[in-house]
PDB file of C-alpha atoms in Angstrom:
ATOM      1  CA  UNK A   1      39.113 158.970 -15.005  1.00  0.00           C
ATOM      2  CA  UNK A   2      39.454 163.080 -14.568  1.00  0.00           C
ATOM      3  CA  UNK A   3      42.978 161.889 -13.378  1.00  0.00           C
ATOM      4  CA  UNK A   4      44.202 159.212 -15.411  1.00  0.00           C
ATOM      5  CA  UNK A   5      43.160 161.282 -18.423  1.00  0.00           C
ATOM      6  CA  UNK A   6      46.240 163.612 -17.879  1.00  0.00           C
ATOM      7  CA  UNK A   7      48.438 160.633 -18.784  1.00  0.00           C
ATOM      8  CA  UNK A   8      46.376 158.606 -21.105  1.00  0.00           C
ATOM      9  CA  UNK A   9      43.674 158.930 -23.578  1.00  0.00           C
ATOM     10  CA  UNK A  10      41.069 158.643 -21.443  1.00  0.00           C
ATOM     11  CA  UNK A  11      37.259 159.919 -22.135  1.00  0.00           C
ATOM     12  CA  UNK A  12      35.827 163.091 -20.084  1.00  0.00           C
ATOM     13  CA  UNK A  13      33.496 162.778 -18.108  1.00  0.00           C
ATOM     14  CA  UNK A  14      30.174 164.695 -18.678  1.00  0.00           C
ATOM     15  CA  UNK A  15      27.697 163.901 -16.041  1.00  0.00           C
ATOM     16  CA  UNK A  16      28.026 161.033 -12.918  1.00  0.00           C
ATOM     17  CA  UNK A  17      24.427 160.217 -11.327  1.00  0.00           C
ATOM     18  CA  UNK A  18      24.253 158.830  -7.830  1.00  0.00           C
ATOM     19  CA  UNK A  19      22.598 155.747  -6.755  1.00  0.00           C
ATOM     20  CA  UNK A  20      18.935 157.039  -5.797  1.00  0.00           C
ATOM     21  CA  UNK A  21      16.088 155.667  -3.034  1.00  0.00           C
ATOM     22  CA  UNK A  22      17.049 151.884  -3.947  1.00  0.00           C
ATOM     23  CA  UNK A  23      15.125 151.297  -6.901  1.00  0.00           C
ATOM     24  CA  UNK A  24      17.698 154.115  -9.184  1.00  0.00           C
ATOM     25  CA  UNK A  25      21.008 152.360 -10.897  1.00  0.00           C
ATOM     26  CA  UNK A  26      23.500 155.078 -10.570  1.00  0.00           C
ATOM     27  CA  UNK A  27      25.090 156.148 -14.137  1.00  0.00           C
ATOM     28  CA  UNK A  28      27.483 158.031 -15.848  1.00  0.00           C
ATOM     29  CA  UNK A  29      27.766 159.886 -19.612  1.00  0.00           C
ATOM     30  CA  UNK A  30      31.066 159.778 -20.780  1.00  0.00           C
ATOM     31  CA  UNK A  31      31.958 161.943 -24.204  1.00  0.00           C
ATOM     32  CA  UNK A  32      32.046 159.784 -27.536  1.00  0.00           C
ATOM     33  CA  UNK A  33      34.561 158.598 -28.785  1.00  0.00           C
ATOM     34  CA  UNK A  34      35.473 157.656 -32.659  1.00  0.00           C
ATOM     35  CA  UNK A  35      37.108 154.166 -32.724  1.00  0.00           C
ATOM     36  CA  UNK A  36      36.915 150.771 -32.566  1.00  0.00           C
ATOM     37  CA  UNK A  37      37.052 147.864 -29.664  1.00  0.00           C
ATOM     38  CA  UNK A  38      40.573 146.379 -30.000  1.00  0.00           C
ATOM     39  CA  UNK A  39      39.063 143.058 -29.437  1.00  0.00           C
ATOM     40  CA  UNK A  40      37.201 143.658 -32.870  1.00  0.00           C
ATOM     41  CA  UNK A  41      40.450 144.167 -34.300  1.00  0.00           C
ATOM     42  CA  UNK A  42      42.344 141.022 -32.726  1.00  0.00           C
ATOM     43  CA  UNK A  43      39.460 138.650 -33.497  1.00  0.00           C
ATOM     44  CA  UNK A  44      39.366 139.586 -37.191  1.00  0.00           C
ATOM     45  CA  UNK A  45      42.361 137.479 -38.033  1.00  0.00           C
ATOM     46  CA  UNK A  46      44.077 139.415 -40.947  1.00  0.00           C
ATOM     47  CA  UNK A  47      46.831 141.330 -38.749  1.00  0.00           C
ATOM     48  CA  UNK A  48      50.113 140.004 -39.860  1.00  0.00           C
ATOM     49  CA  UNK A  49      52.539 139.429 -37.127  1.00  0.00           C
ATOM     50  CA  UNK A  50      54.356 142.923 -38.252  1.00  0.00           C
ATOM     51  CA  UNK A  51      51.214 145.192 -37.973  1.00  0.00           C
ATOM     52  CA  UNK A  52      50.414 143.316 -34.643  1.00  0.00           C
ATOM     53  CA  UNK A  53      53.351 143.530 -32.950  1.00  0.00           C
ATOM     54  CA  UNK A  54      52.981 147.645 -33.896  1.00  0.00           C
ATOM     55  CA  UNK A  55      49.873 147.236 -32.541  1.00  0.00           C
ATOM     56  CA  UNK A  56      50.287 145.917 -29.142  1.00  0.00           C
ATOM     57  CA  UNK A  57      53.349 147.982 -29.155  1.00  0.00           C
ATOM     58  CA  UNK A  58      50.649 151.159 -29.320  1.00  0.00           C
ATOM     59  CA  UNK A  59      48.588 150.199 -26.785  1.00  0.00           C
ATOM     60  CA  UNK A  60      51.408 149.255 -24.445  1.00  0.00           C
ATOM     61  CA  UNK A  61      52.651 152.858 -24.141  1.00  0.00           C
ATOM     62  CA  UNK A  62      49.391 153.734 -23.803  1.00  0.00           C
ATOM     63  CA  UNK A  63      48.802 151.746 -20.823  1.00  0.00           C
ATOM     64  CA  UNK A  64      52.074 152.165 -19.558  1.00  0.00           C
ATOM     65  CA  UNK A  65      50.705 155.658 -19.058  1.00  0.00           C
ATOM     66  CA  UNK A  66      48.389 155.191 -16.667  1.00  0.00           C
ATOM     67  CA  UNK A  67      51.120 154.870 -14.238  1.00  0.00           C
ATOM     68  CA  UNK A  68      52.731 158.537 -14.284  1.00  0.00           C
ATOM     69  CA  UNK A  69      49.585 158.873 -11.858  1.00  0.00           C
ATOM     70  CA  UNK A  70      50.929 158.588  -8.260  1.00  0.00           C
ATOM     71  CA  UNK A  71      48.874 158.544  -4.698  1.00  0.00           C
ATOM     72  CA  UNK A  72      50.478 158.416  -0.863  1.00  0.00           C
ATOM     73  CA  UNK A  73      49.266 155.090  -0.266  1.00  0.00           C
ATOM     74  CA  UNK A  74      48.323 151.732  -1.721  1.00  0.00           C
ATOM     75  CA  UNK A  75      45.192 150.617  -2.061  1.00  0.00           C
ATOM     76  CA  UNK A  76      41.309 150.907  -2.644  1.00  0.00           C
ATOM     77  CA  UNK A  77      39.776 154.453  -3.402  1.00  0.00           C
ATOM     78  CA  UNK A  78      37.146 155.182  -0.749  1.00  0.00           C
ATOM     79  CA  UNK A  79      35.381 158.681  -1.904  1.00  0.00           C
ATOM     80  CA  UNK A  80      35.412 160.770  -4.937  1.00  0.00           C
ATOM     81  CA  UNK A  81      38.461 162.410  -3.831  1.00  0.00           C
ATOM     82  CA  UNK A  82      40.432 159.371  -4.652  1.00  0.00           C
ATOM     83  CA  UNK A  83      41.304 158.878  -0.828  1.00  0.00           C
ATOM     84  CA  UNK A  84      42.899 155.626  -0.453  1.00  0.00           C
ATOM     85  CA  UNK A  85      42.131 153.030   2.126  1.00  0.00           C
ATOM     86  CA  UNK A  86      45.872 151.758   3.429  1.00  0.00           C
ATOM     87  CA  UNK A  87      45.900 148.119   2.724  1.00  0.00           C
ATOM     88  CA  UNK A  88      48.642 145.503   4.202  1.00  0.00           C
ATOM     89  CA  UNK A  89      51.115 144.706   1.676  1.00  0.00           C
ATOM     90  CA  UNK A  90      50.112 142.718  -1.085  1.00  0.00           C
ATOM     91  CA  UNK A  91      52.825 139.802  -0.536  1.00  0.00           C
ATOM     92  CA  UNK A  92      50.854 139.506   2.770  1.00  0.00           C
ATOM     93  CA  UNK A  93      47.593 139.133   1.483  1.00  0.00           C
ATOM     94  CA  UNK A  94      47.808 136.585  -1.092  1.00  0.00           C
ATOM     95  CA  UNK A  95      47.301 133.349   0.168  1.00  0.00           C
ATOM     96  CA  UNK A  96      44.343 134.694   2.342  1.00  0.00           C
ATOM     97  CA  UNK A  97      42.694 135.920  -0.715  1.00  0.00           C
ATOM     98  CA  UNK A  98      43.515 132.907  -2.610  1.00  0.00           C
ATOM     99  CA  UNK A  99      42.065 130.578   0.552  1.00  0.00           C
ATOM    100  CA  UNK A 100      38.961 132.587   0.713  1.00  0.00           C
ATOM    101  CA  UNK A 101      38.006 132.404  -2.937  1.00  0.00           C
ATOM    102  CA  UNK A 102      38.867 128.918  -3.102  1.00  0.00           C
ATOM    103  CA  UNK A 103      36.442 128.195  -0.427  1.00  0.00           C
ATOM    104  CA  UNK A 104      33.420 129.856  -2.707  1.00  0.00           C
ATOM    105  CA  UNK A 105      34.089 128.833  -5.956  1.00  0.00           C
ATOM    106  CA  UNK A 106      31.268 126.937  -7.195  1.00  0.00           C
ATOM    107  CA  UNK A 107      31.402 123.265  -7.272  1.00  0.00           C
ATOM    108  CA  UNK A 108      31.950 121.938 -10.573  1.00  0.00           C
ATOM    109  CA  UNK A 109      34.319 124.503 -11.770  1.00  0.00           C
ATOM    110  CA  UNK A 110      37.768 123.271  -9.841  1.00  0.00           C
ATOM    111  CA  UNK A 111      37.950 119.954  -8.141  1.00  0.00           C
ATOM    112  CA  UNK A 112      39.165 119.980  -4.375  1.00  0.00           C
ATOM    113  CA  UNK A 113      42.548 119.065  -5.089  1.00  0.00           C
ATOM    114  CA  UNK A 114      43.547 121.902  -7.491  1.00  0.00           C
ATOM    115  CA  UNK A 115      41.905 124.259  -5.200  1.00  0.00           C
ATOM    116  CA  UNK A 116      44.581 123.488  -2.669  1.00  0.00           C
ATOM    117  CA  UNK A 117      47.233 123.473  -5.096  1.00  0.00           C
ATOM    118  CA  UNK A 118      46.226 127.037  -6.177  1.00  0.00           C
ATOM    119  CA  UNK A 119      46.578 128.203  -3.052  1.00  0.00           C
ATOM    120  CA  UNK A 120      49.876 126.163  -2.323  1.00  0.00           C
ATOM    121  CA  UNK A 121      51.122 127.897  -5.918  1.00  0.00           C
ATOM    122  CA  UNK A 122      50.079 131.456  -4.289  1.00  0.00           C
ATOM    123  CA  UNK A 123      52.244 130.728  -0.906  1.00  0.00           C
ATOM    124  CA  UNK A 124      55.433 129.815  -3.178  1.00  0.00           C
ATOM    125  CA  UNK A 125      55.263 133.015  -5.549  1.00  0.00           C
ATOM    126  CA  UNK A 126      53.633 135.504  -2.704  1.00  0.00           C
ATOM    127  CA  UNK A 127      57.470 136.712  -1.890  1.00  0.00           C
ATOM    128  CA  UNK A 128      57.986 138.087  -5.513  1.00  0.00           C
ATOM    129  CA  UNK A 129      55.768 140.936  -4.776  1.00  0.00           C
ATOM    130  CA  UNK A 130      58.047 141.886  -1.997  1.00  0.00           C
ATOM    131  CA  UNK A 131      59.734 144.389  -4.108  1.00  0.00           C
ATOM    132  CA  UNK A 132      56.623 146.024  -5.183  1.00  0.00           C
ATOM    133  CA  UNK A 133      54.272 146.404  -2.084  1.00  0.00           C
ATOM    134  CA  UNK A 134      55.609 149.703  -1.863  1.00  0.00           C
ATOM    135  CA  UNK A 135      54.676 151.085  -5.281  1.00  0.00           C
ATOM    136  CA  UNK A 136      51.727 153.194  -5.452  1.00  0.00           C
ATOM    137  CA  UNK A 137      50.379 154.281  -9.034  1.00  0.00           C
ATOM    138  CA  UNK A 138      47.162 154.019 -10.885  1.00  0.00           C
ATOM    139  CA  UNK A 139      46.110 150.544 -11.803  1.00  0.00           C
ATOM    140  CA  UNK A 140      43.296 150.355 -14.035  1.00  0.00           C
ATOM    141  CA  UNK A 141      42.774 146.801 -13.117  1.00  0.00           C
ATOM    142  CA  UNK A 142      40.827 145.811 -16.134  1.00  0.00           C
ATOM    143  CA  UNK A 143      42.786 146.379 -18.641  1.00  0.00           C
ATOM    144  CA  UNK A 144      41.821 143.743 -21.539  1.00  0.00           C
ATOM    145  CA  UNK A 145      40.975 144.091 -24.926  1.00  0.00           C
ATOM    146  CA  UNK A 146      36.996 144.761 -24.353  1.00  0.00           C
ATOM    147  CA  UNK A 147      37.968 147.898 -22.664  1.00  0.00           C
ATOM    148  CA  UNK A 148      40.374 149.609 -25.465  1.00  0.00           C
ATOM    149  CA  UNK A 149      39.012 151.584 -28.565  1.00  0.00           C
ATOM    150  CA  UNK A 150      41.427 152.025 -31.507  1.00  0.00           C
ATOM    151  CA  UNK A 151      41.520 153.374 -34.992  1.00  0.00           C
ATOM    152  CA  UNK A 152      43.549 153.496 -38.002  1.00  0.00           C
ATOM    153  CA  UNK A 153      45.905 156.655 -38.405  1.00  0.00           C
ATOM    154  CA  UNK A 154      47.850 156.793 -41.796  1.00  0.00           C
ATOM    155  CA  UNK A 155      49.968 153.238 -41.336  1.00  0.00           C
ATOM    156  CA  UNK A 156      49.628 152.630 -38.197  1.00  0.00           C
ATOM    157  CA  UNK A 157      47.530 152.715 -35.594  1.00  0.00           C
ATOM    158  CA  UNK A 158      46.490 154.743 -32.387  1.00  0.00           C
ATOM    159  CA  UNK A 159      44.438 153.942 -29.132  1.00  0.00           C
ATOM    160  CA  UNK A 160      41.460 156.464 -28.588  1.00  0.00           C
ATOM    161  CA  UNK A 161      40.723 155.690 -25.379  1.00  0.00           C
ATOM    162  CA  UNK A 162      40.649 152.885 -22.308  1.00  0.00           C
ATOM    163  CA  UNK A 163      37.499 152.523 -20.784  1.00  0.00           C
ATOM    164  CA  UNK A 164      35.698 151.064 -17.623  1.00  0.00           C
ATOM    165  CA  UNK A 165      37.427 152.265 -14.352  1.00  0.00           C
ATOM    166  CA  UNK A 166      35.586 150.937 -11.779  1.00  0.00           C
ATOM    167  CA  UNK A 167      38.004 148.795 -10.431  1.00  0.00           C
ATOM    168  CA  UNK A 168      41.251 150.860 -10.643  1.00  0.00           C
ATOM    169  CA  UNK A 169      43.377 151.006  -7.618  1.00  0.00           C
ATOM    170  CA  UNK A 170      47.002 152.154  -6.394  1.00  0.00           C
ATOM    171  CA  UNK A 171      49.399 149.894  -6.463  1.00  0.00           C
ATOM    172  CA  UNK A 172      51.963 148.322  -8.703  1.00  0.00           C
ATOM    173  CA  UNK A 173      51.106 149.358 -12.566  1.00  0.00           C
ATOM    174  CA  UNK A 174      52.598 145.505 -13.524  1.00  0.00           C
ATOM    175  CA  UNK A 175      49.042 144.231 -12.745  1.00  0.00           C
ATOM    176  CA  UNK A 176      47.787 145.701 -15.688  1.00  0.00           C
ATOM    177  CA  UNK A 177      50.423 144.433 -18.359  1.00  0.00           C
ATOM    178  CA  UNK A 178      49.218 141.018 -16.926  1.00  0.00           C
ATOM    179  CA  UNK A 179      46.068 141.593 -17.015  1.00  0.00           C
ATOM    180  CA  UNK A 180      46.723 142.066 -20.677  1.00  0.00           C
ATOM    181  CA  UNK A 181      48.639 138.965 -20.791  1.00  0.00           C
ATOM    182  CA  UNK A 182      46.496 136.632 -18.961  1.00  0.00           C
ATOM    183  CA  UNK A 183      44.495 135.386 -22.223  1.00  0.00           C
ATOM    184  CA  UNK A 184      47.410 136.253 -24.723  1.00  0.00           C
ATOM    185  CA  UNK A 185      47.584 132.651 -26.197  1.00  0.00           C
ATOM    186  CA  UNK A 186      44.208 134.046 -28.391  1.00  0.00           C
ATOM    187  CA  UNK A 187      45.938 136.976 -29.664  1.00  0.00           C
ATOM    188  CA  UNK A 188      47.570 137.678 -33.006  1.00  0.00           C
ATOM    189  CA  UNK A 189      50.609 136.419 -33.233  1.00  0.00           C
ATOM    190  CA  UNK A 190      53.404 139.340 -32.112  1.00  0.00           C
ATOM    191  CA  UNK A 191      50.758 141.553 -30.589  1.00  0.00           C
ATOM    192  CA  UNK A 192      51.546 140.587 -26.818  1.00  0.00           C
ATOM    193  CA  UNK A 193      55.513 140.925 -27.752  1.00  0.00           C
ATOM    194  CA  UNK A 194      54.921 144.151 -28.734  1.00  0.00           C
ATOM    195  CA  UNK A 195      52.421 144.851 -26.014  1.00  0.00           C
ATOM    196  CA  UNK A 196      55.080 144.219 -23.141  1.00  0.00           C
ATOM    197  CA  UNK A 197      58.182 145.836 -25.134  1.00  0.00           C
ATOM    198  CA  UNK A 198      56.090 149.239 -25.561  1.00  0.00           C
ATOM    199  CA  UNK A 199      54.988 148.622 -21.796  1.00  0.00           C
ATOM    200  CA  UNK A 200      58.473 148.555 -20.619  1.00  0.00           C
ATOM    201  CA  UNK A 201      59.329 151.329 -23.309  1.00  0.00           C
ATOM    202  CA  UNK A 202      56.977 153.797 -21.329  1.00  0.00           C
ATOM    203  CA  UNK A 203      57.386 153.801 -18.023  1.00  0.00           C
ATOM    204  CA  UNK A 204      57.862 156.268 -16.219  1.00  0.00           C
ATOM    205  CA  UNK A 205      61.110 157.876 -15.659  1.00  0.00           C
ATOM    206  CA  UNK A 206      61.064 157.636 -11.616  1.00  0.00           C
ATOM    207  CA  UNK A 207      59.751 153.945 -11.961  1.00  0.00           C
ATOM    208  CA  UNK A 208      62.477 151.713 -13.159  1.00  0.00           C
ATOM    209  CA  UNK A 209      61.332 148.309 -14.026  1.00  0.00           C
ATOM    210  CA  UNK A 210      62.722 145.693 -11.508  1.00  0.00           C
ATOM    211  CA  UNK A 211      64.156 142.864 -12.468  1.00  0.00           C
ATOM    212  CA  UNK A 212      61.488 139.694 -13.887  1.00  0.00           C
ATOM    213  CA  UNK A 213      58.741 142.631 -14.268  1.00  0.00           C
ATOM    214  CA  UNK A 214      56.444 140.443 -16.454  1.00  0.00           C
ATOM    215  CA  UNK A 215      56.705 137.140 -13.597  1.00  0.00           C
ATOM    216  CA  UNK A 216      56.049 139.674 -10.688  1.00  0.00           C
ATOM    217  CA  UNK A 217      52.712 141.165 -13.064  1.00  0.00           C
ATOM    218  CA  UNK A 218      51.715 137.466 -13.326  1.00  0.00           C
ATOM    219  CA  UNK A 219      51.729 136.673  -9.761  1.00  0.00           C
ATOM    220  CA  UNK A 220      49.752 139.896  -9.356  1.00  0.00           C
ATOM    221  CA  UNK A 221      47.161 138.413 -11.626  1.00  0.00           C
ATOM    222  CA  UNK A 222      46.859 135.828  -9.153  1.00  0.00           C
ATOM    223  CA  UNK A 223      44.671 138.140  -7.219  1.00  0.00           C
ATOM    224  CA  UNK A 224      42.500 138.360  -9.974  1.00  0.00           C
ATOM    225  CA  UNK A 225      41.678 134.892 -11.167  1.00  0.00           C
ATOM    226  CA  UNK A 226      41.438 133.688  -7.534  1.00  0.00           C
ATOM    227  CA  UNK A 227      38.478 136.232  -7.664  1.00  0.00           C
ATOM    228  CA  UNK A 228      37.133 135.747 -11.015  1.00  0.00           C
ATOM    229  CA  UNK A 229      36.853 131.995 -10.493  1.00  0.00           C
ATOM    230  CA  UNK A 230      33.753 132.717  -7.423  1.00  0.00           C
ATOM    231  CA  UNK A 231      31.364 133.839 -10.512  1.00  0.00           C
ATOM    232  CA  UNK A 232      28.788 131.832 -10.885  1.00  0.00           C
ATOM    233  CA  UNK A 233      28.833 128.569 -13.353  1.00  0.00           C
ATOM    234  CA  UNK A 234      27.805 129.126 -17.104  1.00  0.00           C
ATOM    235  CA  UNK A 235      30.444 132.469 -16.606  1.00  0.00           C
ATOM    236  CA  UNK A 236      32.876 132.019 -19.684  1.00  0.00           C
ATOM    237  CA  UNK A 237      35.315 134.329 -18.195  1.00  0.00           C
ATOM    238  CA  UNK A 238      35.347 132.741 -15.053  1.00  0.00           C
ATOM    239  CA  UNK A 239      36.147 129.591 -16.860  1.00  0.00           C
ATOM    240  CA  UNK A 240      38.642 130.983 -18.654  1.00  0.00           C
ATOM    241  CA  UNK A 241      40.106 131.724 -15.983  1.00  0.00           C
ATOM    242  CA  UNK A 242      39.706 128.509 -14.045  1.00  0.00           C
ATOM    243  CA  UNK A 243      41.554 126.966 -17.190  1.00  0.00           C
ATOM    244  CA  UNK A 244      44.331 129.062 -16.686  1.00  0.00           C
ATOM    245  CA  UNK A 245      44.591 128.227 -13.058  1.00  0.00           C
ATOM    246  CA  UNK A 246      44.620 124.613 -13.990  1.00  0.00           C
ATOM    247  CA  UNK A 247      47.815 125.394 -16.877  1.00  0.00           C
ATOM    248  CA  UNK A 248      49.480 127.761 -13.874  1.00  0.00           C
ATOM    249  CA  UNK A 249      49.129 124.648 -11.429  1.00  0.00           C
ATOM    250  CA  UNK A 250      50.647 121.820 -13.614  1.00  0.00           C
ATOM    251  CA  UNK A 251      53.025 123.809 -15.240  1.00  0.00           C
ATOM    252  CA  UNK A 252      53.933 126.957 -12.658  1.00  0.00           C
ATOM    253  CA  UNK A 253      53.437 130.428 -13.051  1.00  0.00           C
ATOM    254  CA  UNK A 254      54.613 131.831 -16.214  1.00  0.00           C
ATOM    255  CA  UNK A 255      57.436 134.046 -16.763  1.00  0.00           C
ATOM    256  CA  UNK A 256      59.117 132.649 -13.605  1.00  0.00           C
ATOM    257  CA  UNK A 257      62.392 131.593 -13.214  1.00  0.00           C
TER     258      UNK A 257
END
C-alpha cells in the first residue's frame, strides 16, 4: 500500500500488527477516509448513462495507476520488502491451475462435463498471455467495486481511495481492468465503457497497450474464477462466478476474436 500510494489514492498506513502465539488475528489501522463504496453508488440506480460513463471513466485512471509501480520480477510478494517469488510464466501455468481447481470445486456447483470444458477453454486461450508474461507491475488483484470509495466533487466525481491489498501481485496490470469487468453486465449502463476507455487513457507511458488488451485481461481472469469457484457452496461470489464460467464455456471468452 506504502507503494502503490505514490501512484494512486491509496490510504496510509498507521499501524500493521503481527499474527501473535496462535490464538491473535493479525491487523492493521489504515487512516479514514471520507467517501463512499462505489458499489453503493452503482446499485442505487439513478446514474444516467452520461454521469456513469464519467464515472467509470474516473475510476479507470485511477486504477490504471496502480501500474506506474514496477518490480524485477513477476510474481507473489514473499516479505515486507515486497521481494518477489519468480513464478513460471503465466501462459504456462494456466491449464494446471485451471485442472487443479476443477478437481476441488465442490460438487453441486459445476457438473463434470463443464469442468473439463473449462479447462479445455483455458488450453485454447493460454497462448494470448504470451505477450504479457514478461510484464511486471503492481496488480491489485481485487479490484471490484466493494473495494473503491468515491465522492462527489462539484459535477463530477473523484475516487478517494482503493482498498484491500492482500492479494496484489506483479504482473500484467490487464488483470485488474478484468477484474473490473468480470460482473459488468450489473453495472450502470456506460460505466464499464468508460471504465476501460479511462483505463487505456492512463497507462503508463513505457507500457503501451498491446493489441486485444481487454481479451488478454479476460483470459487473465481465468486465473481467478478457476480459484473462486473451490469456495465452499452457499458462496454467492463463487457462484457468480461459476455462472460466468458456464456463459465463457458456451459462448467463448469475451472480447476474443
Amino acid at each position: 500500500m506504502d507503494v502503490a500510494r505514490r501512484y494512486a489514492p491509496v490510504p496510509d498506513v498507521l499501524l500493521v500488527m503481527p499474527a501473535g502465539d496462535g490464538r491473535v488475528r493479525p491487523a492493521m489501522v489504515i487512516e479514514y477516509v471520507d467517501g463512499v463504496l462505489l458499489s453503493g453508488v452503482l446499485a442505487r440506480g439513478d446514474l444516467g448513462r452520461l454521469e456513469a460513463g464519467e464515472l467509470g471513466a474516473e475510476v479507470g485512471r485511477a486504477v490504471a495507476r496502480v501500474a506506474g509501480a514496477t518490480f524485477d520480477r513477476r510474481g507473489f510478494f514473499v516479505d515486507g520488502d515486497l521481494t518477489v517469488k519468480e513464478e513460471r510464466p503465466w501462459s504456462q501455468q494456466l491449464v494446471e491451475v485451471a485442472e487443479v481447481c476443477m478437481a476441488a470445486v465442490p460438487d453441486g456447483r459445476l457438473d463434470g462435463e463443464t469442468r473439463r470444458a473449462w479447462v479445455m477453454l483455458c488450453a485454447a486461450h493460454a497462448t494470448a498471455l504470451e505477450g504479457i508474461d514478461g510484464q511486471t507491475r503492481l496488480v491489485h488483484a481485487d479490484i471490484n467495486p466493494k473495494n473503491i470509495l468515491v465522492s462527489r466533487v462539484g459535477g463530477g466525481w473523484r475516487v478517494d481511495a482503493l482498498l484491500d491489498w492482500e492479494f496484489s501481485y506483479s504482473g500484467c496490470p490487464y488483470g485488474d481492468a478484468a477484474n473490473m469487468a468480470r460482473f459488468g453486465a450489473d453495472y450502470p449502463a456506460g460505466f464499464l465503457d468508460g471504465f476501460q476507455a479511462g483505463f487505456a487513457e492512463q497507462q503508463p507511458a513505457d507500457l503501451p497497450l498491446v493489441q486485444n488488451w481487454t481479451y488478454v485481461g479476460r483470459v487473465l481472469d481465468m486465473f481467478a474464477l478457476s480459484d473462486l469457484l473451490t469456495r465452499p457452496l452457499g458462496h454467492a461470489v463463487a457462484d457468480q462466478a461459476a455462472d460466468q464460467v458456464r456463459r465463457w464455456v458456451g459462448n467463448g471468452v469475451p472480447d476474443s476474436v
